[in-house]
Coordinates of C-alpha atoms in Angstrom, one line a residue:
M1 CA 123.0 107.0 99.4
L2 CA 120.9 104.6 98.7
R3 CA 121.8 101.9 95.3
V4 CA 119.8 99.1 94.2
E5 CA 121.2 96.6 91.6
D6 CA 120.1 94.0 89.4
L7 CA 117.3 93.0 91.6
H8 CA 115.1 90.1 90.5
V9 CA 112.2 90.3 92.3
F10 CA 108.9 87.1 92.4
Y11 CA 105.5 86.5 93.7
G12 CA 105.6 82.7 93.5
D13 CA 106.1 82.4 89.8
I14 CA 105.5 85.3 88.6
Q15 CA 108.6 87.4 88.4
A16 CA 107.9 91.2 89.0
L17 CA 111.0 92.8 88.6
W18 CA 113.6 91.9 86.0
G19 CA 116.9 93.6 86.7
V20 CA 116.0 96.8 88.5
S21 CA 118.9 98.8 89.4
F22 CA 119.2 102.9 90.2
E23 CA 120.8 105.0 92.8
V24 CA 119.2 107.6 95.1
R25 CA 122.0 110.3 95.9
D26 CA 122.1 112.0 99.3
R27 CA 120.0 114.8 99.8
E28 CA 118.0 114.1 96.5
I29 CA 114.4 113.6 95.6
V30 CA 113.8 110.6 93.1
T31 CA 110.9 109.8 91.9
L32 CA 110.0 106.4 90.5
V33 CA 107.3 106.9 87.7
G34 CA 105.3 104.1 85.9
S35 CA 101.3 102.4 85.3
N36 CA 100.2 100.3 87.6
G37 CA 101.2 96.9 88.1
A38 CA 105.2 98.1 86.5
G39 CA 106.5 97.5 90.0
K40 CA 107.1 100.0 91.7
T41 CA 105.3 99.0 94.9
T42 CA 107.4 96.6 94.8
T43 CA 110.6 97.9 94.6
L44 CA 109.8 100.0 97.9
R45 CA 108.8 96.9 99.2
T46 CA 112.2 94.7 98.8
I47 CA 113.8 98.4 99.8
S48 CA 112.2 97.9 102.9
G49 CA 112.6 93.9 103.7
V50 CA 108.8 93.1 103.0
L51 CA 110.1 91.6 100.3
R52 CA 113.3 89.2 99.7
A53 CA 115.0 89.1 96.2
A54 CA 115.6 86.3 94.3
R55 CA 118.9 88.1 93.2
G56 CA 120.4 91.7 93.3
T57 CA 121.7 93.8 95.8
I58 CA 120.8 96.8 97.9
T59 CA 122.9 99.0 99.7
L60 CA 122.9 102.1 102.6
D61 CA 125.8 104.1 102.5
G62 CA 127.5 101.1 101.0
T63 CA 126.4 99.1 103.4
P64 CA 124.5 95.9 101.9
I65 CA 121.0 95.8 103.9
D66 CA 119.1 93.2 101.7
R67 CA 119.2 90.7 103.5
L68 CA 118.4 92.5 106.9
L69 CA 115.0 91.9 108.2
P70 CA 112.5 95.3 108.2
H71 CA 113.3 96.4 111.9
A72 CA 117.1 96.4 111.5
I73 CA 116.5 98.3 107.8
V74 CA 113.8 100.9 109.7
A75 CA 116.9 100.9 112.2
R76 CA 119.6 101.5 110.0
G77 CA 118.0 104.2 108.2
I78 CA 115.0 103.4 105.6
G79 CA 111.6 105.1 106.3
H80 CA 108.7 103.4 104.5
I81 CA 105.4 105.1 104.3
P82 CA 103.1 102.4 102.5
E83 CA 100.4 102.8 100.3
G84 CA 96.9 103.2 102.6
R85 CA 99.4 104.3 105.4
R86 CA 98.7 101.5 107.8
L87 CA 98.2 103.5 110.9
W88 CA 96.5 101.9 114.0
P89 CA 93.3 103.4 114.3
G90 CA 92.1 103.0 117.6
M91 CA 95.5 104.7 119.0
T92 CA 96.1 108.6 119.2
V93 CA 98.0 110.8 117.4
L94 CA 100.6 110.9 119.5
E95 CA 100.4 107.4 120.2
N96 CA 101.1 106.3 116.7
L97 CA 104.0 108.6 116.4
E98 CA 105.4 106.8 119.8
L99 CA 105.5 104.0 118.0
G100 CA 107.7 106.1 115.4
A101 CA 110.3 106.4 117.6
Y102 CA 111.1 102.8 118.5
P103 CA 114.5 102.1 117.4
R104 CA 117.0 101.7 119.2
E105 CA 119.4 104.8 118.7
A106 CA 115.5 107.0 117.6
R107 CA 114.8 107.0 121.1
P108 CA 116.9 109.2 123.3
R109 CA 115.4 112.3 120.4
R110 CA 111.7 111.3 121.1
R111 CA 110.7 114.9 122.2
E112 CA 112.9 116.9 119.6
S113 CA 111.5 114.1 117.2
Q114 CA 107.9 114.9 118.4
E115 CA 108.7 118.5 118.2
W116 CA 110.3 118.3 114.4
V117 CA 107.1 117.1 113.2
F118 CA 104.6 119.0 115.2
S119 CA 106.8 122.0 113.1
L120 CA 105.9 120.3 110.1
F121 CA 102.2 119.6 111.0
P122 CA 100.8 121.9 113.3
L123 CA 97.7 120.4 113.0
L124 CA 99.1 117.1 114.2
A125 CA 99.8 118.8 117.6
E126 CA 96.2 120.2 117.7
R127 CA 94.8 116.5 117.7
K128 CA 97.5 114.8 119.7
T129 CA 94.7 113.1 121.6
Q130 CA 92.4 112.3 118.5
L131 CA 92.3 108.8 117.8
T132 CA 93.7 108.5 114.6
G133 CA 90.7 106.9 113.2
T134 CA 88.4 110.0 113.1
L135 CA 91.3 111.6 110.9
S136 CA 90.3 112.9 107.6
G137 CA 92.4 111.0 104.9
G138 CA 94.9 114.1 104.2
E139 CA 95.3 114.3 108.2
Q140 CA 96.2 110.6 108.2
Q141 CA 98.9 111.7 105.5
M142 CA 100.3 113.8 107.7
L143 CA 100.5 111.6 110.8
A144 CA 101.8 108.4 108.9
I145 CA 105.2 110.7 107.2
G146 CA 105.4 112.1 111.1
R147 CA 105.1 108.4 112.4
A148 CA 108.3 107.7 109.4
L149 CA 109.9 110.6 110.4
M150 CA 109.8 110.0 114.3
A151 CA 112.3 107.0 113.3
R152 CA 114.9 109.8 112.5
P153 CA 115.4 108.1 108.9
K154 CA 118.1 108.7 105.8
V155 CA 115.7 108.0 103.3
L156 CA 112.4 108.5 103.7
M157 CA 110.3 106.0 100.6
L158 CA 106.6 107.0 99.6
D159 CA 104.1 105.2 98.2
E160 CA 101.3 106.7 96.9
P161 CA 101.3 109.6 99.2
S162 CA 98.8 111.8 97.5
L163 CA 96.4 108.8 96.8
G164 CA 92.4 109.9 98.0
L165 CA 93.6 113.5 98.3
A166 CA 91.7 116.9 97.7
P167 CA 93.8 118.9 95.1
R168 CA 94.5 121.6 97.8
L169 CA 95.9 118.6 100.4
V170 CA 98.1 117.3 97.3
A171 CA 100.0 120.6 96.5
E172 CA 100.4 121.3 100.8
L173 CA 101.9 117.3 100.9
F174 CA 103.9 118.2 98.0
R175 CA 105.3 121.0 99.6
I176 CA 105.8 119.5 103.2
V177 CA 108.1 116.6 101.2
G178 CA 109.9 119.6 99.7
E179 CA 110.9 120.9 102.7
I180 CA 112.1 117.6 104.8
N181 CA 113.9 117.3 101.9
S182 CA 115.4 120.1 102.5
Q183 CA 115.9 119.8 105.9
G184 CA 118.3 117.0 105.0
V185 CA 116.5 114.0 104.4
T186 CA 116.9 111.9 101.1
V187 CA 113.4 110.7 99.7
L188 CA 112.9 108.0 97.6
L189 CA 109.4 108.5 95.9
V190 CA 106.5 107.3 93.9
E191 CA 103.7 108.5 93.2
Q192 CA 100.6 108.4 90.8
N193 CA 100.7 112.3 89.8
V194 CA 103.4 112.4 88.0
H195 CA 103.4 115.7 86.8
Q196 CA 103.9 117.4 90.6
A197 CA 106.5 113.7 91.9
L198 CA 108.7 115.2 88.3
E199 CA 108.4 118.9 89.5
I200 CA 109.5 118.2 92.7
A201 CA 112.4 115.1 91.9
H202 CA 115.5 116.1 91.1
R203 CA 116.0 112.9 89.0
A204 CA 113.7 110.0 87.4
Y205 CA 113.1 106.6 87.0
V206 CA 110.3 104.9 84.5
L207 CA 109.5 101.3 85.7
E208 CA 107.5 99.2 82.7
T209 CA 106.8 95.5 83.6
G210 CA 109.5 95.8 86.2
R211 CA 112.3 96.7 84.1
I212 CA 113.7 100.3 83.6
V213 CA 113.7 101.7 80.4
K214 CA 114.3 105.6 80.9
E215 CA 116.2 107.4 83.7
G216 CA 117.2 111.7 83.8
A217 CA 116.5 114.3 85.0
A218 CA 113.0 115.0 86.5
R219 CA 112.9 118.4 84.5
D220 CA 113.7 116.7 81.5
L221 CA 111.2 114.0 82.0
L222 CA 108.4 116.3 82.6
N223 CA 109.1 117.7 78.9
D224 CA 109.5 114.2 77.1
P225 CA 107.4 113.8 74.8
A226 CA 107.1 110.2 75.4
I227 CA 106.5 110.5 78.9
K228 CA 103.9 113.3 78.3
E229 CA 101.6 111.6 75.8
A230 CA 102.3 108.2 78.3
Y231 CA 101.4 109.4 81.6
L232 CA 100.7 113.1 81.6
G233 CA 97.5 112.5 78.9
L234 CA 99.6 115.6 76.6

């Protein structure tokens, strides 16, 4: 579904990614694991076109997307929920959702997509006329996911979705991500809660200082002594 090959990315003169390569197969949940500054967010931002790679290729369904503008990448099927959510606080829940359906291919299915989002997040249906800025952090994260789903993505990329949420809401969030995946959406996840990420994912890649240093089945990495020591505090 999504393939990243030999990705090199710079911020000015500082190199952030060094030959990063990985793949996300159809209907998988893949997680990128690593400490702060490892290059996880940079990887997602490069896939979505916010950053431009100096070298390397990114393909979706075998078609290169690495030279497309961000809006064209969304139209091709990449949904990106950035860290911090980036919602419009002065607009209602429903207005934020409707803006998510701006790609031409998504517009005819706007009502159907809205009902799908409301089935996943009933609370959003209850609060559809409420201003987004008055929602709690957990509710805003639900809305950010819902807005991305309105574009009917093939691949949904989530950057630190549990950041700042209470443990009860984190568990519910991961349950919903699993439900979205079970309904056919491929997921690429960056998450500070490494244990939860490895519990839900099919496969995982470990990033250190801009390089992939380990990969494998998520369950295997969850039981890897080096991963336990570095990221799980065990």
